[in-house]
């Protein structure tokens, strides 16, 4: 059981060892700030505008309280489940985070190794700093999903999807809330944007359909290649009637990420997609937007029986995860915490950050008297 990490930590303590960094996920950002360069730190920690929605995402969890139950024989627990066809040891996935080499040179390769060691699915970003084939190889037999930023050119889109399928990515997560970048003062103040420095463009720069549109190779003319990348992925908002294109080019489950309105969730169900991620991109896109957790209950109620509803934005602790699951999420995605783990200690850091969350989640299930995920319901919670 995931809670075993607790005994492991105390056991190692007998030999004088302590964890590589804090086990308190709410202190990870501060710990990472001490080792990260200011540009990358601002890029990871920052949000849109004033940061109001980053804070709202966290505050929303405090508005719900767990109600512990007793004498439920929760000594042994099973948190395993199947999410969109992927068997998982716990309802936790690593959210797609691009440009991970800005926090650690191994970037997504380290994350893939750590995730695979735990059998936790990694959702690889289109904006990966390493080509998807290399990340797939690093992840070995581990479960892997691919996140799509939907490019302007159908040929490039189809090519990326073909490569992802060939490399063993099973589920497609289509991110709809970031077709152009938000106003992000923390990055703007430093004029810091990784992509224009040709970081996070590896999937495109290794793509035959992308390269076919260049007069000279990215090595020979990086500026022109970056400009082509920016044109492909900026200002790329799509319409509902374009979803069939993705179906035609992807055989596995398709998930829409960035849904916040119940009508959009219904529309997604009607469109026949397999799932949604209720997400506001960790507060990075719309300053002043509603907290992602605050819209989860109405969305889960409206469409939870028709497709799988996943959740992200603000999950830090085991209690956070349990709250989202109780409010109808089939699984949660976690973003910044594992990225801070990567910054602090590379592959081992990702593993530590994720194991902390899994152990905390497992113990929270135990001590609230829930043996399995099926035991969770809105009745497990009260409004604070
Ligand atoms: C992201 N996120 C993101 N999402 C996506 O679909 N594709 C991407 O490339 C990225 N890149 C990215 C970079 C960084 C630095 C962050 C912090 C986030 C959003 C991510 O998948 C997820 O929605 C949020 O991170 C969830 O919020 P928390 O857990 O970070 O609060």
XYZ file of C-alpha atoms and ligand atoms in Angstrom:
415
model
C 0.000 0.000 0.000
C 1.127 3.520 -0.756
C 1.170 4.403 2.934
C 4.214 2.145 3.253
C 6.341 5.125 2.261
C 5.769 6.456 5.759
C 7.408 3.403 7.375
C 10.160 3.500 4.787
C 11.003 7.092 5.719
C 11.004 6.395 9.458
C 12.986 3.192 8.899
C 15.675 5.013 6.956
C 15.753 7.560 9.733
C 17.229 4.859 11.969
C 20.231 4.877 9.645
C 20.448 8.646 9.881
C 18.767 9.364 6.548
C 16.085 11.949 5.959
C 13.982 12.488 2.795
C 15.632 14.448 -0.040
C 13.293 17.389 0.649
C 10.151 18.219 2.535
C 7.232 15.780 2.696
C 4.860 18.754 3.046
C 3.547 19.442 -0.449
C 2.374 22.896 0.573
C 6.012 23.853 1.268
C 7.456 22.503 -1.970
C 7.162 25.793 -3.823
C 9.221 27.596 -1.187
C 11.800 24.797 -1.162
C 12.094 24.883 -4.946
C 12.412 28.675 -4.969
C 15.725 28.298 -3.150
C 17.316 26.155 -5.844
C 15.667 27.322 -9.054
C 16.779 30.167 -11.306
C 14.314 33.074 -11.145
C 13.085 32.749 -14.753
C 12.143 29.060 -14.600
C 10.782 29.434 -11.066
C 8.506 32.292 -12.108
C 7.383 30.328 -15.152
C 6.401 27.289 -13.068
C 4.939 29.018 -10.026
C 3.269 31.868 -11.848
C -0.261 32.244 -13.074
C -2.290 34.557 -15.218
C -2.537 38.213 -14.226
C -2.697 38.894 -10.533
C -2.509 35.213 -9.581
C -6.058 35.388 -8.249
C -7.086 32.046 -9.742
C -3.928 30.279 -8.570
C -4.939 31.280 -5.043
C -8.628 30.514 -5.638
C -7.731 26.983 -6.726
C -6.062 26.374 -3.381
C -8.667 28.220 -1.300
C -11.472 26.147 -2.797
C -10.182 23.003 -1.091
C -10.446 24.673 2.309
C -14.171 25.203 1.756
C -14.700 21.470 2.010
C -13.947 19.316 5.060
C -13.593 15.568 5.316
C -15.874 13.780 7.755
C -13.996 10.788 9.211
C -15.847 7.538 9.791
C -14.845 4.876 12.332
C -14.968 1.079 12.651
C -14.969 0.510 8.894
C -12.065 -1.963 8.904
C -9.964 0.265 6.659
C -6.728 -1.490 7.643
C -6.209 -2.762 4.128
C -7.178 -0.573 1.229
C -7.252 -0.782 -2.519
C -6.918 2.518 -4.363
C -6.358 0.952 -7.745
C -8.762 1.722 -10.550
C -8.984 1.969 -14.326
C -8.926 5.417 -15.893
C -9.879 5.537 -19.571
C -8.627 2.024 -20.077
C -5.386 2.484 -18.150
C -5.002 0.405 -15.016
C -3.549 2.625 -12.254
C -2.382 1.885 -8.690
C -4.124 5.041 -7.461
C -6.311 7.687 -9.108
C -3.395 10.044 -9.679
C -1.705 11.066 -12.935
C 1.116 13.436 -13.728
C -0.371 16.449 -15.489
C 1.172 17.507 -18.785
C 3.853 20.086 -18.083
C 5.954 21.367 -20.962
C 9.554 22.545 -21.121
C 10.728 20.512 -18.135
C 14.374 20.966 -19.089
C 14.162 24.519 -17.730
C 14.039 23.040 -14.237
C 16.374 20.049 -14.714
C 18.508 18.980 -17.703
C 16.939 15.488 -17.782
C 13.474 17.080 -17.898
C 10.712 14.782 -19.122
C 13.112 11.810 -19.313
C 13.540 11.887 -15.526
C 9.820 12.349 -15.013
C 9.060 9.413 -17.301
C 11.449 7.151 -15.367
C 10.019 8.181 -12.009
C 6.428 7.781 -13.170
C 7.118 4.377 -14.718
C 8.768 3.137 -11.524
C 5.502 3.892 -9.713
C 3.232 2.773 -12.569
C 1.665 6.245 -12.474
C 0.654 7.536 -15.925
C 2.613 10.478 -17.220
C 0.793 12.778 -19.601
C 3.493 14.020 -21.950
C 3.116 17.564 -23.228
C 3.289 18.571 -26.871
C 5.730 21.190 -25.557
C 8.133 18.569 -24.232
C 11.829 19.457 -24.188
C 12.684 15.961 -25.436
C 11.128 14.206 -28.443
C 8.194 12.007 -27.503
C 9.950 8.861 -28.774
C 12.831 9.414 -26.336
C 10.449 10.048 -23.452
C 8.544 6.880 -24.341
C 11.786 4.912 -24.298
C 12.740 6.368 -20.920
C 9.327 5.358 -19.570
C 9.759 1.731 -20.685
C 6.643 -0.247 -19.833
C 5.111 2.589 -17.825
C 1.675 3.910 -18.811
C 1.798 6.994 -21.014
C -0.702 9.445 -22.376
C -0.061 12.232 -24.859
C -1.254 15.824 -24.502
C -1.999 17.703 -27.688
C -1.734 21.387 -28.302
C -3.779 21.411 -31.476
C -1.574 22.883 -34.202
C -2.883 25.048 -37.026
C -1.788 22.644 -39.745
C -3.707 19.357 -40.081
C -0.649 17.586 -41.541
C 1.469 18.458 -38.500
C -1.350 17.434 -36.175
C -1.818 14.086 -37.888
C 1.917 13.482 -37.898
C 2.283 14.166 -34.170
C -0.623 11.833 -33.405
C 0.816 9.115 -35.616
C 4.161 9.355 -33.841
C 2.539 9.323 -30.398
C 0.495 6.221 -31.203
C 3.537 4.475 -32.641
C 5.524 5.293 -29.495
C 2.909 3.612 -27.311
C 0.930 6.562 -25.967
C -2.569 5.239 -25.352
C -4.828 8.165 -24.438
C -4.986 11.601 -26.027
C -5.513 14.665 -23.839
C -6.461 17.688 -25.943
C -5.826 20.941 -24.114
C -8.315 23.603 -25.142
C -7.609 26.473 -22.752
C -4.194 27.519 -24.033
C -4.599 28.283 -27.706
C -2.837 31.539 -26.924
C -0.792 32.471 -23.862
C -2.385 34.463 -21.075
C -1.051 37.754 -19.725
C 1.578 36.432 -17.309
C 3.329 39.326 -15.571
C 5.919 37.180 -13.820
C 7.239 36.017 -17.185
C 6.651 39.331 -18.936
C 8.610 41.269 -16.318
C 11.663 39.145 -17.126
C 10.807 38.842 -20.818
C 11.181 35.106 -20.174
C 9.512 32.616 -22.489
C 11.259 29.262 -23.034
C 9.787 28.545 -26.471
C 11.318 31.537 -28.217
C 14.674 30.240 -26.984
C 13.916 26.951 -28.762
C 13.171 25.083 -25.533
C 10.037 22.931 -25.433
C 9.913 22.618 -29.201
C 11.551 19.177 -29.528
C 8.446 17.385 -30.793
C 7.995 19.858 -33.622
C 11.679 20.112 -34.482
C 11.817 16.329 -34.969
C 8.554 16.115 -36.886
C 8.714 15.398 -40.616
C 5.558 17.414 -41.375
C 6.889 20.371 -39.404
C 10.315 20.167 -41.020
C 8.741 19.924 -44.472
C 7.468 23.476 -44.025
C 10.923 24.926 -43.379
C 13.294 26.223 -46.024
C 16.288 25.412 -43.803
C 16.711 22.997 -40.908
C 16.263 24.251 -37.309
C 20.032 23.815 -36.821
C 20.729 26.118 -39.760
C 18.042 28.684 -39.033
C 16.711 28.409 -35.508
C 14.920 31.750 -35.729
C 12.780 30.712 -38.677
C 11.971 27.354 -37.064
C 10.913 29.046 -33.834
C 8.739 31.494 -35.773
C 7.042 28.592 -37.541
C 6.477 26.911 -34.176
C 4.907 30.051 -32.717
C 2.582 30.407 -35.747
C 1.533 26.760 -35.460
C 0.630 26.868 -31.789
C -0.504 30.426 -31.135
C -3.976 31.692 -31.936
C -5.164 28.169 -32.655
C -8.658 28.190 -31.126
C -10.844 25.526 -32.689
C -14.563 24.733 -32.886
C -16.670 21.807 -31.722
C -17.302 20.705 -35.295
C -13.564 20.086 -35.753
C -13.391 17.337 -33.123
C -14.067 14.551 -35.661
C -10.636 15.294 -37.156
C -9.064 14.006 -33.950
C -11.228 10.879 -33.971
C -10.103 10.158 -37.493
C -6.464 10.351 -36.449
C -6.527 8.755 -32.996
C -7.793 5.284 -32.170
C -7.598 5.436 -28.368
C -9.604 7.394 -25.799
C -9.824 11.185 -26.274
C -10.045 13.560 -23.318
C -10.721 17.303 -23.475
C -8.701 19.287 -20.933
C -9.655 22.716 -19.699
C -13.421 22.329 -19.299
C -14.941 24.627 -16.639
C -18.543 25.231 -17.733
C -21.201 22.572 -17.294
C -22.611 23.290 -20.763
C -19.189 22.613 -22.311
C -19.034 19.356 -20.355
C -22.450 18.378 -21.743
C -21.335 19.350 -25.218
C -18.246 17.169 -24.835
C -20.434 14.237 -23.801
C -22.701 14.804 -26.795
C -19.658 14.981 -29.052
C -18.779 11.477 -27.897
C -15.401 12.169 -26.324
C -14.342 9.688 -23.675
C -13.528 12.106 -20.894
C -12.759 15.625 -19.752
C -10.289 17.187 -17.392
C -11.988 19.827 -15.270
C -9.019 22.183 -15.175
C -8.127 25.845 -15.396
C -4.508 25.057 -16.209
C -3.462 25.668 -12.631
C -4.707 29.262 -12.829
C -2.274 30.068 -15.606
C -4.742 31.175 -18.274
C -7.682 33.232 -16.998
C -7.029 35.549 -14.083
C -10.184 35.844 -12.034
C -11.539 32.535 -13.300
C -13.569 30.339 -11.007
C -11.630 27.818 -8.908
C -11.550 24.503 -10.725
C -12.825 22.602 -7.657
C -15.849 24.910 -7.412
C -17.205 23.746 -10.778
C -16.372 20.067 -10.328
C -19.555 18.994 -8.480
C -22.014 20.388 -11.033
C -19.997 18.981 -13.933
C -19.593 15.541 -12.362
C -23.320 15.446 -11.623
C -24.235 16.469 -15.172
C -21.954 14.153 -17.163
C -20.217 11.746 -14.776
C -22.365 8.837 -15.915
C -21.609 9.475 -19.594
C -17.833 9.901 -19.549
C -14.876 9.970 -17.210
C -14.409 13.238 -15.376
C -10.833 13.952 -14.310
C -9.734 16.947 -12.290
C -6.738 19.221 -11.831
C -5.639 22.631 -10.570
C -4.494 23.047 -7.018
C -4.149 19.443 -5.824
C -1.299 19.335 -3.339
C -2.171 16.998 -0.452
C -3.846 13.648 0.036
C -6.843 15.455 1.494
C -7.131 17.595 -1.654
C -7.192 14.490 -3.814
C -9.780 12.779 -1.611
C -12.006 15.871 -1.762
C -11.883 16.001 -5.566
C -12.561 12.270 -5.809
C -15.482 12.555 -3.385
C -16.915 15.365 -5.512
C -16.992 13.119 -8.547
C -13.532 13.047 -10.123
C -12.457 9.655 -11.392
C -8.817 10.684 -10.927
C -6.748 13.786 -10.275
C -3.794 15.192 -12.137
C -1.035 16.929 -10.271
C 1.191 19.533 -11.894
C 3.569 21.839 -10.065
C 4.422 19.551 -7.116
C 6.242 16.968 -9.201
C 7.929 19.723 -11.213
C 9.310 21.144 -7.974
C 10.431 17.616 -7.114
C 12.221 17.474 -10.464
C 13.905 20.813 -9.779
C 14.996 19.756 -6.305
C 16.303 16.257 -6.992
C 15.738 15.117 -10.585
C 14.210 11.686 -11.085
C 14.450 10.861 -7.384
C 12.724 14.147 -6.626
C 9.766 13.375 -8.871
C 9.482 9.951 -7.272
C 9.609 11.424 -3.781
C 7.018 14.111 -4.527
C 4.622 11.603 -6.072
C 5.147 8.983 -3.362
C 4.400 11.624 -0.732
C 1.094 12.422 -2.410
C 0.181 8.744 -2.814
C 1.054 7.936 0.794
C -0.816 10.956 2.118
C -3.832 10.046 -0.043
C -3.746 6.445 1.160
C -3.502 7.448 4.820
C -6.282 10.009 4.419
C -8.491 7.301 2.926
C -7.586 5.012 5.827
C -8.210 7.487 8.602
C -11.467 8.735 7.124
C -12.643 5.126 6.989
C -12.677 4.620 3.224
C -11.416 1.247 2.002
C -11.877 1.765 -1.707
C -12.579 4.624 -4.087
C -16.175 3.420 -4.394
C -16.688 4.307 -0.730
C -16.198 7.995 -1.540
C -19.155 10.259 -2.246
C -20.182 13.860 -1.557
C -21.398 12.523 1.785
C -17.739 12.044 2.748
C -17.530 15.866 2.907
C -19.219 18.882 4.480
C -19.001 22.525 3.460
C -16.698 24.257 5.912
C 1.417 23.431 -17.263
N 0.233 22.889 -17.765
C 0.218 22.395 -19.058
N -0.913 21.801 -19.535
C -0.935 21.262 -20.770
O -1.967 20.737 -21.168
N 0.189 21.291 -21.554
C 1.345 21.860 -21.145
O 2.344 21.863 -21.858
C 1.363 22.458 -19.863
N 2.483 23.076 -19.402
C 2.546 23.540 -18.107
C 3.727 24.070 -17.633
C 3.829 24.451 -16.300
C 5.120 24.996 -15.796
C 2.704 24.297 -15.430
C 2.790 24.642 -13.979
C 1.527 23.801 -15.922
C -0.965 22.770 -16.922
C -0.986 21.438 -16.169
O -1.214 20.366 -17.032
C -2.073 21.405 -15.093
O -3.317 21.739 -15.664
C -1.797 22.325 -13.917
O -0.432 22.383 -13.613
C -2.568 21.827 -12.714
O -2.433 22.681 -11.661
P -1.379 22.475 -10.461
O -1.422 21.032 -10.025
O -0.065 22.885 -10.983
O -1.927 23.408 -9.429
